Amino acid sequence: QVQLAESGGGLVQPGGSLRLSCAASGFTFSGYTMRWYRQAPGKERELVASITTFSGGTTYADSVKGRFFISRDNAKNTVYLQMNSLKPEDTAVYYCNVVLLRGYWGQGTQVTVSS
């Protein structure tokens, strides 16, 4: 079955960096667009970044452009989110997502940006 497992979250000071990973299994990873979402307390889940299949085309939310970078390693069935210049407003649970016949989500990883 489809499984997505996020890791790499934690507590970081403003201006710091983190790299999130999402290990995928149960489907042909290289054939699907992968997405990162986040959900802050009291807010709706929002799309942060996406990366297409072989061409690796990327899109970003305006709030993270120039600071976050999504990448994928099809040999490792893993998608990454490099987060730089983190701000307190980036605090959220970050989720990995793939849409096959329906959407699948990982369990999420908490990112807290605070001094």
Tab-separated table of N, CA, C and O in Angstrom:
chain	number	residue	atom	x	y	z
A	1	GLN	N	0.835	-1.172	0.000
A	1	GLN	CA	0.000	0.000	0.000
A	1	GLN	C	0.885	1.241	0.000
A	1	GLN	O	2.052	1.186	0.345
A	2	VAL	N	0.264	2.362	-0.374
A	2	VAL	CA	1.001	3.616	-0.443
A	2	VAL	C	1.360	4.069	0.963
A	2	VAL	O	0.520	4.104	1.859
A	3	GLN	N	2.618	4.409	1.142
A	3	GLN	CA	3.083	4.942	2.422
A	3	GLN	C	3.996	6.129	2.167
A	3	GLN	O	4.831	6.092	1.259
A	4	LEU	N	3.811	7.163	2.968
A	4	LEU	CA	4.650	8.347	2.940
A	4	LEU	C	5.121	8.604	4.365
A	4	LEU	O	4.290	8.649	5.279
A	5	ALA	N	6.424	8.770	4.539
A	5	ALA	CA	6.971	8.951	5.878
A	5	ALA	C	7.877	10.174	5.907
A	5	ALA	O	8.974	10.145	5.355
A	6	GLU	N	7.399	11.235	6.566
A	6	GLU	CA	8.184	12.465	6.674
A	6	GLU	C	9.137	12.396	7.863
A	6	GLU	O	8.855	11.724	8.865
A	7	SER	N	10.242	13.109	7.739
A	7	SER	CA	11.210	13.225	8.822
A	7	SER	C	11.986	14.518	8.649
A	7	SER	O	11.923	15.150	7.590
A	8	GLY	N	12.718	14.890	9.690
A	8	GLY	CA	13.602	16.041	9.594
A	8	GLY	C	13.119	17.296	10.282
A	8	GLY	O	13.836	18.300	10.300
A	9	GLY	N	11.909	17.267	10.835
A	9	GLY	CA	11.412	18.447	11.523
A	9	GLY	C	12.128	18.663	12.845
A	9	GLY	O	12.939	17.837	13.279
A	10	GLY	N	11.816	19.779	13.490
A	10	GLY	CA	12.409	20.076	14.779
A	10	GLY	C	12.255	21.526	15.144
A	10	GLY	O	11.503	22.270	14.496
A	11	LEU	N	12.990	21.922	16.169
A	11	LEU	CA	12.995	23.303	16.650
A	11	LEU	C	14.223	24.011	16.098
A	11	LEU	O	15.354	23.496	16.218
A	12	VAL	N	14.008	25.167	15.504
A	12	VAL	CA	15.114	25.918	14.919
A	12	VAL	C	14.892	27.393	15.194
A	12	VAL	O	13.750	27.863	15.292
A	13	GLN	N	15.977	28.137	15.322
A	13	GLN	CA	15.884	29.576	15.548
A	13	GLN	C	15.563	30.302	14.250
A	13	GLN	O	15.875	29.801	13.157
A	14	PRO	N	14.941	31.462	14.350
A	14	PRO	CA	14.702	32.258	13.142
A	14	PRO	C	15.994	32.481	12.370
A	14	PRO	O	17.045	32.740	12.962
A	15	GLY	N	15.901	32.345	11.057
A	15	GLY	CA	17.072	32.461	10.202
A	15	GLY	C	17.779	31.147	9.946
A	15	GLY	O	18.669	31.087	9.093
A	16	GLY	N	17.394	30.117	10.675
A	16	GLY	CA	18.029	28.822	10.515
A	16	GLY	C	17.491	28.027	9.342
A	16	GLY	O	16.637	28.510	8.575
A	17	SER	N	17.997	26.803	9.219
A	17	SER	CA	17.625	25.928	8.104
A	17	SER	C	17.264	24.539	8.611
A	17	SER	O	17.749	24.103	9.657
A	18	LEU	N	16.430	23.883	7.853
A	18	LEU	CA	16.094	22.477	8.071
A	18	LEU	C	15.894	21.824	6.717
A	18	LEU	O	15.491	22.494	5.752
A	19	ARG	N	16.134	20.535	6.665
A	19	ARG	CA	15.801	19.775	5.462
A	19	ARG	C	14.859	18.650	5.840
A	19	ARG	O	15.202	17.780	6.647
A	20	LEU	N	13.692	18.682	5.255
A	20	LEU	CA	12.708	17.636	5.459
A	20	LEU	C	12.862	16.566	4.379
A	20	LEU	O	13.211	16.869	3.239
A	21	SER	N	12.576	15.340	4.756
A	21	SER	CA	12.588	14.220	3.822
A	21	SER	C	11.242	13.503	3.876
A	21	SER	O	10.595	13.472	4.918
A	22	CYS	N	10.861	12.935	2.753
A	22	CYS	CA	9.647	12.116	2.696
A	22	CYS	C	9.988	10.857	1.903
A	22	CYS	O	10.228	10.935	0.691
A	23	ALA	N	10.016	9.740	2.587
A	23	ALA	CA	10.280	8.456	1.954
A	23	ALA	C	8.964	7.839	1.509
A	23	ALA	O	8.035	7.703	2.311
A	24	ALA	N	8.894	7.482	0.240
A	24	ALA	CA	7.657	6.963	-0.339
A	24	ALA	C	7.794	5.497	-0.712
A	24	ALA	O	8.885	5.033	-1.068
A	25	SER	N	6.694	4.773	-0.647
A	25	SER	CA	6.671	3.372	-1.067
A	25	SER	C	5.259	2.985	-1.482
A	25	SER	O	4.296	3.683	-1.163
A	26	GLY	N	5.153	1.888	-2.220
A	26	GLY	CA	3.855	1.366	-2.615
A	26	GLY	C	3.335	1.866	-3.935
A	26	GLY	O	2.206	1.524	-4.318
A	27	PHE	N	4.109	2.677	-4.639
A	27	PHE	CA	3.707	3.150	-5.959
A	27	PHE	C	4.974	3.487	-6.746
A	27	PHE	O	6.066	3.534	-6.187
A	28	THR	N	4.810	3.743	-8.042
A	28	THR	CA	5.947	4.070	-8.901
A	28	THR	C	6.299	5.540	-8.693
A	28	THR	O	5.784	6.432	-9.376
A	29	PHE	N	7.189	5.778	-7.756
A	29	PHE	CA	7.495	7.131	-7.287
A	29	PHE	C	7.843	8.071	-8.437
A	29	PHE	O	7.371	9.203	-8.489
A	30	SER	N	8.651	7.599	-9.374
A	30	SER	CA	9.158	8.483	-10.431
A	30	SER	C	8.056	8.978	-11.362
A	30	SER	O	8.264	9.938	-12.101
A	31	GLY	N	6.895	8.360	-11.308
A	31	GLY	CA	5.834	8.710	-12.234
A	31	GLY	C	4.829	9.726	-11.738
A	31	GLY	O	3.859	10.035	-12.451
A	32	TYR	N	5.059	10.273	-10.545
A	32	TYR	CA	4.059	11.147	-9.939
A	32	TYR	C	4.641	12.442	-9.402
A	32	TYR	O	5.745	12.456	-8.844
A	33	THR	N	3.846	13.501	-9.550
A	33	THR	CA	4.180	14.761	-8.906
A	33	THR	C	4.088	14.590	-7.396
A	33	THR	O	3.149	13.969	-6.884
A	34	MET	N	5.059	15.161	-6.703
A	34	MET	CA	5.073	15.115	-5.238
A	34	MET	C	4.896	16.534	-4.702
A	34	MET	O	5.378	17.504	-5.302
A	35	ARG	N	4.237	16.634	-3.581
A	35	ARG	CA	3.930	17.943	-2.994
A	35	ARG	C	4.234	17.968	-1.504
A	35	ARG	O	4.134	16.938	-0.830
A	36	TRP	N	4.598	19.148	-1.026
A	36	TRP	CA	4.699	19.425	0.401
A	36	TRP	C	3.613	20.434	0.774
A	36	TRP	O	3.461	21.463	0.104
A	37	TYR	N	2.893	20.120	1.819
A	37	TYR	CA	1.895	21.019	2.399
A	37	TYR	C	2.314	21.324	3.837
A	37	TYR	O	3.145	20.638	4.421
A	38	ARG	N	1.693	22.346	4.394
A	38	ARG	CA	1.873	22.610	5.818
A	38	ARG	C	0.557	23.097	6.416
A	38	ARG	O	-0.288	23.650	5.724
A	39	GLN	N	0.446	22.868	7.717
A	39	GLN	CA	-0.740	23.322	8.434
A	39	GLN	C	-0.317	23.895	9.781
A	39	GLN	O	0.235	23.174	10.625
A	40	ALA	N	-0.557	25.184	9.941
A	40	ALA	CA	-0.270	25.860	11.196
A	40	ALA	C	-1.494	25.783	12.101
A	40	ALA	O	-2.621	25.610	11.622
A	41	PRO	N	-1.304	25.915	13.405
A	41	PRO	CA	-2.443	25.838	14.334
A	41	PRO	C	-3.525	26.845	13.970
A	41	PRO	O	-3.249	28.031	13.752
A	42	GLY	N	-4.757	26.367	13.867
A	42	GLY	CA	-5.885	27.238	13.583
A	42	GLY	C	-6.011	27.674	12.145
A	42	GLY	O	-6.875	28.500	11.818
A	43	LYS	N	-5.165	27.138	11.266
A	43	LYS	CA	-5.194	27.535	9.859
A	43	LYS	C	-5.440	26.320	8.977
A	43	LYS	O	-5.255	25.182	9.393
A	44	GLU	N	-5.856	26.596	7.750
A	44	GLU	CA	-6.071	25.520	6.790
A	44	GLU	C	-4.730	25.013	6.258
A	44	GLU	O	-3.731	25.731	6.242
A	45	ARG	N	-4.749	23.776	5.806
A	45	ARG	CA	-3.559	23.210	5.185
A	45	ARG	C	-3.291	23.944	3.873
A	45	ARG	O	-4.214	24.180	3.082
A	46	GLU	N	-2.038	24.304	3.631
A	46	GLU	CA	-1.693	25.041	2.426
A	46	GLU	C	-0.566	24.353	1.664
A	46	GLU	O	0.332	23.746	2.263
A	47	LEU	N	-0.619	24.481	0.345
A	47	LEU	CA	0.417	23.916	-0.508
A	47	LEU	C	1.667	24.783	-0.417
A	47	LEU	O	1.596	25.996	-0.611
A	48	VAL	N	2.787	24.158	-0.137
A	48	VAL	CA	4.058	24.864	-0.011
A	48	VAL	C	4.875	24.757	-1.293
A	48	VAL	O	5.395	25.751	-1.797
A	49	ALA	N	5.001	23.539	-1.811
A	49	ALA	CA	5.843	23.327	-2.982
A	49	ALA	C	5.451	22.027	-3.670
A	49	ALA	O	4.921	21.121	-3.024
A	50	SER	N	5.732	21.962	-4.963
A	50	SER	CA	5.481	20.737	-5.706
A	50	SER	C	6.605	20.518	-6.710
A	50	SER	O	7.269	21.473	-7.134
A	51	ILE	N	6.794	19.259	-7.086
A	51	ILE	CA	7.817	18.913	-8.069
A	51	ILE	C	7.250	17.839	-8.974
A	51	ILE	O	6.679	16.846	-8.513
A	52	THR	N	7.380	18.054	-10.277
A	52	THR	CA	6.836	17.103	-11.230
A	52	THR	C	7.775	15.910	-11.391
A	52	THR	O	8.780	15.785	-10.693
A	53	THR	N	7.469	15.082	-12.334
A	53	THR	CA	8.124	13.779	-12.437
A	53	THR	C	9.517	13.886	-13.031
A	53	THR	O	10.454	14.301	-12.365
A	54	PHE	N	9.685	13.494	-14.253
A	54	PHE	CA	11.025	13.393	-14.819
A	54	PHE	C	11.672	14.747	-15.075
A	54	PHE	O	12.880	14.902	-14.901
A	55	SER	N	10.875	15.721	-15.470
A	55	SER	CA	11.455	17.037	-15.748
A	55	SER	C	11.817	17.787	-14.478
A	55	SER	O	12.664	18.667	-14.488
A	56	GLY	N	11.172	17.403	-13.369
A	56	GLY	CA	11.491	18.044	-12.104
A	56	GLY	C	11.082	19.498	-12.011
A	56	GLY	O	11.678	20.263	-11.259
A	57	GLY	N	10.051	19.887	-12.761
A	57	GLY	CA	9.581	21.255	-12.672
A	57	GLY	C	9.014	21.528	-11.292
A	57	GLY	O	8.369	20.670	-10.689
A	58	THR	N	9.271	22.730	-10.767
A	58	THR	CA	8.870	23.052	-9.401
A	58	THR	C	7.960	24.268	-9.346
A	58	THR	O	8.027	25.155	-10.200
A	59	THR	N	7.122	24.300	-8.336
A	59	THR	CA	6.302	25.473	-8.027
A	59	THR	C	6.360	25.701	-6.534
A	59	THR	O	6.563	24.748	-5.761
A	60	TYR	N	6.170	26.964	-6.130
A	60	TYR	CA	6.267	27.340	-4.727
A	60	TYR	C	5.169	28.330	-4.352
A	60	TYR	O	4.760	29.154	-5.179
A	61	ALA	N	4.750	28.253	-3.098
A	61	ALA	CA	3.895	29.302	-2.560
A	61	ALA	C	4.686	30.600	-2.507
A	61	ALA	O	5.899	30.584	-2.284
A	62	ASP	N	4.003	31.718	-2.718
A	62	ASP	CA	4.689	33.010	-2.703
A	62	ASP	C	5.428	33.236	-1.381
A	62	ASP	O	6.490	33.861	-1.359
A	63	SER	N	4.869	32.735	-0.305
A	63	SER	CA	5.434	32.987	1.022
A	63	SER	C	6.780	32.305	1.243
A	63	SER	O	7.505	32.666	2.176
A	64	VAL	N	7.125	31.327	0.401
A	64	VAL	CA	8.376	30.599	0.604
A	64	VAL	C	9.339	30.722	-0.569
A	64	VAL	O	10.457	30.199	-0.500
A	65	LYS	N	8.936	31.405	-1.626
A	65	LYS	CA	9.805	31.527	-2.803
A	65	LYS	C	11.137	32.152	-2.438
A	65	LYS	O	11.193	33.146	-1.714
A	66	GLY	N	12.202	31.535	-2.940
A	66	GLY	CA	13.545	32.025	-2.675
A	66	GLY	C	14.127	31.545	-1.360
A	66	GLY	O	15.311	31.759	-1.094
A	67	ARG	N	13.308	30.891	-0.534
A	67	ARG	CA	13.804	30.375	0.753
A	67	ARG	C	13.717	28.855	0.830
A	67	ARG	O	14.564	28.211	1.442
A	68	PHE	N	12.692	28.291	0.242
A	68	PHE	CA	12.474	26.838	0.264
A	68	PHE	C	12.777	26.259	-1.111
A	68	PHE	O	12.480	26.889	-2.138
A	69	PHE	N	13.300	25.032	-1.114
A	69	PHE	CA	13.629	24.369	-2.367
A	69	PHE	C	13.235	22.901	-2.274
A	69	PHE	O	13.668	22.193	-1.372
A	70	ILE	N	12.424	22.462	-3.223
A	70	ILE	CA	11.976	21.077	-3.266
A	70	ILE	C	12.818	20.322	-4.277
A	70	ILE	O	13.195	20.866	-5.325
A	71	SER	N	13.132	19.081	-3.950
A	71	SER	CA	13.896	18.240	-4.868
A	71	SER	C	13.460	16.788	-4.656
A	71	SER	O	12.766	16.477	-3.687
A	72	ARG	N	13.873	15.937	-5.575
A	72	ARG	CA	13.513	14.533	-5.455
A	72	ARG	C	14.670	13.662	-5.915
A	72	ARG	O	15.462	14.061	-6.782
A	73	ASP	N	14.745	12.473	-5.345
A	73	ASP	CA	15.714	11.464	-5.748
A	73	ASP	C	14.906	10.224	-6.109
A	73	ASP	O	14.457	9.481	-5.220
A	74	ASN	N	14.696	10.023	-7.393
A	74	ASN	CA	13.857	8.905	-7.832
A	74	ASN	C	14.488	7.547	-7.533
A	74	ASN	O	13.782	6.556	-7.385
A	75	ALA	N	15.808	7.507	-7.420
A	75	ALA	CA	16.483	6.250	-7.079
A	75	ALA	C	16.214	5.862	-5.626
A	75	ALA	O	16.235	4.674	-5.287
A	76	LYS	N	15.984	6.862	-4.786
A	76	LYS	CA	15.730	6.603	-3.365
A	76	LYS	C	14.257	6.733	-2.996
A	76	LYS	O	13.901	6.607	-1.825
A	77	ASN	N	13.405	7.024	-3.988
A	77	ASN	CA	11.963	7.213	-3.706
A	77	ASN	C	11.741	8.228	-2.596
A	77	ASN	O	10.920	8.019	-1.679
A	78	THR	N	12.470	9.331	-2.684
A	78	THR	CA	12.427	10.329	-1.619
A	78	THR	C	12.289	11.726	-2.206
A	78	THR	O	12.932	12.045	-3.215
A	79	VAL	N	11.462	12.538	-1.552
A	79	VAL	CA	11.339	13.945	-1.899
A	79	VAL	C	11.806	14.759	-0.695
A	79	VAL	O	11.582	14.364	0.461
A	80	TYR	N	12.462	15.873	-0.978
A	80	TYR	CA	13.055	16.703	0.060
A	80	TYR	C	12.465	18.116	0.012
A	80	TYR	O	12.001	18.581	-1.022
A	81	LEU	N	12.556	18.775	1.146
A	81	LEU	CA	12.226	20.194	1.207
A	81	LEU	C	13.321	20.878	2.023
A	81	LEU	O	13.400	20.697	3.235
A	82	GLN	N	14.175	21.617	1.317
A	82	GLN	CA	15.215	22.397	1.976
A	82	GLN	C	14.617	23.739	2.358
A	82	GLN	O	14.138	24.475	1.485
A	83	MET	N	14.651	24.055	3.634
A	83	MET	CA	14.039	25.287	4.138
A	83	MET	C	15.128	26.166	4.737
A	83	MET	O	15.775	25.773	5.714
A	84	ASN	N	15.323	27.326	4.153
A	84	ASN	CA	16.338	28.276	4.606
A	84	ASN	C	15.671	29.559	5.097
A	84	ASN	O	14.507	29.820	4.794
A	85	SER	N	16.443	30.341	5.823
A	85	SER	CA	15.952	31.640	6.328
A	85	SER	C	14.585	31.489	6.976
A	85	SER	O	13.642	32.244	6.676
A	86	LEU	N	14.474	30.524	7.849
A	86	LEU	CA	13.176	30.212	8.446
A	86	LEU	C	12.674	31.355	9.307
A	86	LEU	O	13.460	32.054	9.974
A	87	LYS	N	11.356	31.519	9.281
A	87	LYS	CA	10.679	32.571	10.025
A	87	LYS	C	9.686	31.938	11.010
A	87	LYS	O	9.215	30.819	10.780
A	88	PRO	N	9.333	32.650	12.069
A	88	PRO	CA	8.341	32.095	13.003
A	88	PRO	C	7.031	31.692	12.309
A	88	PRO	O	6.407	30.705	12.712
A	89	GLU	N	6.666	32.399	11.274
A	89	GLU	CA	5.425	32.060	10.567
A	89	GLU	C	5.528	30.788	9.733
A	89	GLU	O	4.532	30.343	9.162
A	90	ASP	N	6.712	30.211	9.639
A	90	ASP	CA	6.865	28.906	8.984
A	90	ASP	C	6.530	27.754	9.930
A	90	ASP	O	6.496	26.597	9.506
A	91	THR	N	6.301	28.068	11.198
A	91	THR	CA	5.949	27.039	12.168
A	91	THR	C	4.666	26.343	11.755
A	91	THR	O	3.635	26.994	11.529
A	92	ALA	N	4.736	25.023	11.634
A	92	ALA	CA	3.589	24.244	11.172
A	92	ALA	C	3.962	22.768	11.189
A	92	ALA	O	5.133	22.414	11.373
A	93	VAL	N	2.965	21.931	10.970
A	93	VAL	CA	3.216	20.530	10.667
A	93	VAL	C	3.311	20.431	9.143
A	93	VAL	O	2.427	20.922	8.427
A	94	TYR	N	4.375	19.826	8.676
A	94	TYR	CA	4.622	19.697	7.252
A	94	TYR	C	4.295	18.276	6.797
A	94	TYR	O	4.721	17.303	7.433
A	95	TYR	N	3.531	18.197	5.705
A	95	TYR	CA	3.053	16.925	5.186
A	95	TYR	C	3.516	16.715	3.746
A	95	TYR	O	3.498	17.638	2.930
A	96	CYS	N	3.812	15.485	3.448
A	96	CYS	CA	4.105	15.041	2.097
A	96	CYS	C	2.812	14.516	1.476
A	96	CYS	O	1.975	13.932	2.182
A	97	ASN	N	2.650	14.723	0.179
A	97	ASN	CA	1.409	14.326	-0.485
A	97	ASN	C	1.671	13.805	-1.884
A	97	ASN	O	2.553	14.317	-2.594
A	98	VAL	N	0.895	12.791	-2.264
A	98	VAL	CA	0.878	12.322	-3.648
A	98	VAL	C	-0.576	12.003	-4.001
A	98	VAL	O	-1.345	11.549	-3.150
A	99	VAL	N	-0.936	12.291	-5.244
A	99	VAL	CA	-2.291	11.985	-5.715
A	99	VAL	C	-2.212	10.871	-6.735
A	99	VAL	O	-1.588	11.026	-7.795
A	100	LEU	N	-2.797	9.744	-6.413
A	100	LEU	CA	-2.912	8.631	-7.353
A	100	LEU	C	-4.386	8.609	-7.785
A	100	LEU	O	-4.860	9.567	-8.367
A	101	LEU	N	-5.136	7.584	-7.476
A	101	LEU	CA	-6.586	7.646	-7.675
A	101	LEU	C	-7.224	8.538	-6.632
A	101	LEU	O	-8.329	9.056	-6.812
A	102	ARG	N	-6.535	8.725	-5.517
A	102	ARG	CA	-6.940	9.658	-4.460
A	102	ARG	C	-5.680	10.199	-3.823
A	102	ARG	O	-4.577	9.736	-4.127
A	103	GLY	N	-5.839	11.165	-2.964
A	103	GLY	CA	-4.691	11.739	-2.289
A	103	GLY	C	-4.235	10.911	-1.109
A	103	GLY	O	-5.057	10.333	-0.388
A	104	TYR	N	-2.919	10.849	-0.929
A	104	TYR	CA	-2.320	10.165	0.203
A	104	TYR	C	-1.445	11.154	0.966
A	104	TYR	O	-0.798	12.026	0.358
A	105	TRP	N	-1.419	10.967	2.294
A	105	TRP	CA	-0.665	11.864	3.175
A	105	TRP	C	0.203	11.070	4.119
A	105	TRP	O	-0.160	9.960	4.522
A	106	GLY	N	1.331	11.669	4.481
A	106	GLY	CA	2.118	11.103	5.549
A	106	GLY	C	1.568	11.549	6.895
A	106	GLY	O	0.545	12.243	6.966
A	107	GLN	N	2.293	11.197	7.960
A	107	GLN	CA	1.842	11.537	9.306
A	107	GLN	C	2.228	12.959	9.689
A	107	GLN	O	1.714	13.497	10.670
A	108	GLY	N	3.109	13.551	8.916
A	108	GLY	CA	3.538	14.918	9.178
A	108	GLY	C	4.751	14.995	10.085
A	108	GLY	O	5.037	14.071	10.857
A	109	THR	N	5.479	16.101	9.969
A	109	THR	CA	6.618	16.366	10.837
A	109	THR	C	6.527	17.817	11.307
A	109	THR	O	6.268	18.719	10.507
A	110	GLN	N	6.713	18.026	12.599
A	110	GLN	CA	6.554	19.349	13.190
A	110	GLN	C	7.795	20.194	12.977
A	110	GLN	O	8.916	19.756	13.258
A	111	VAL	N	7.579	21.396	12.490
A	111	VAL	CA	8.638	22.399	12.376
A	111	VAL	C	8.258	23.580	13.247
A	111	VAL	O	7.176	24.157	13.083
A	112	THR	N	9.127	23.908	14.175
A	112	THR	CA	8.894	25.048	15.066
A	112	THR	C	10.049	26.023	14.934
A	112	THR	O	11.208	25.640	15.127
A	113	VAL	N	9.723	27.258	14.569
A	113	VAL	CA	10.735	28.300	14.406
A	113	VAL	C	10.534	29.308	15.536
A	113	VAL	O	9.546	30.043	15.565
A	114	SER	N	11.479	29.316	16.457
A	114	SER	CA	11.335	30.162	17.636
A	114	SER	C	12.693	30.405	18.272
A	114	SER	O	13.574	29.546	18.217
A	115	SER	N	12.837	31.581	18.855
A	115	SER	CA	14.061	31.880	19.585
A	115	SER	C	13.896	31.537	21.063
A	115	SER	O	14.836	31.718	21.844
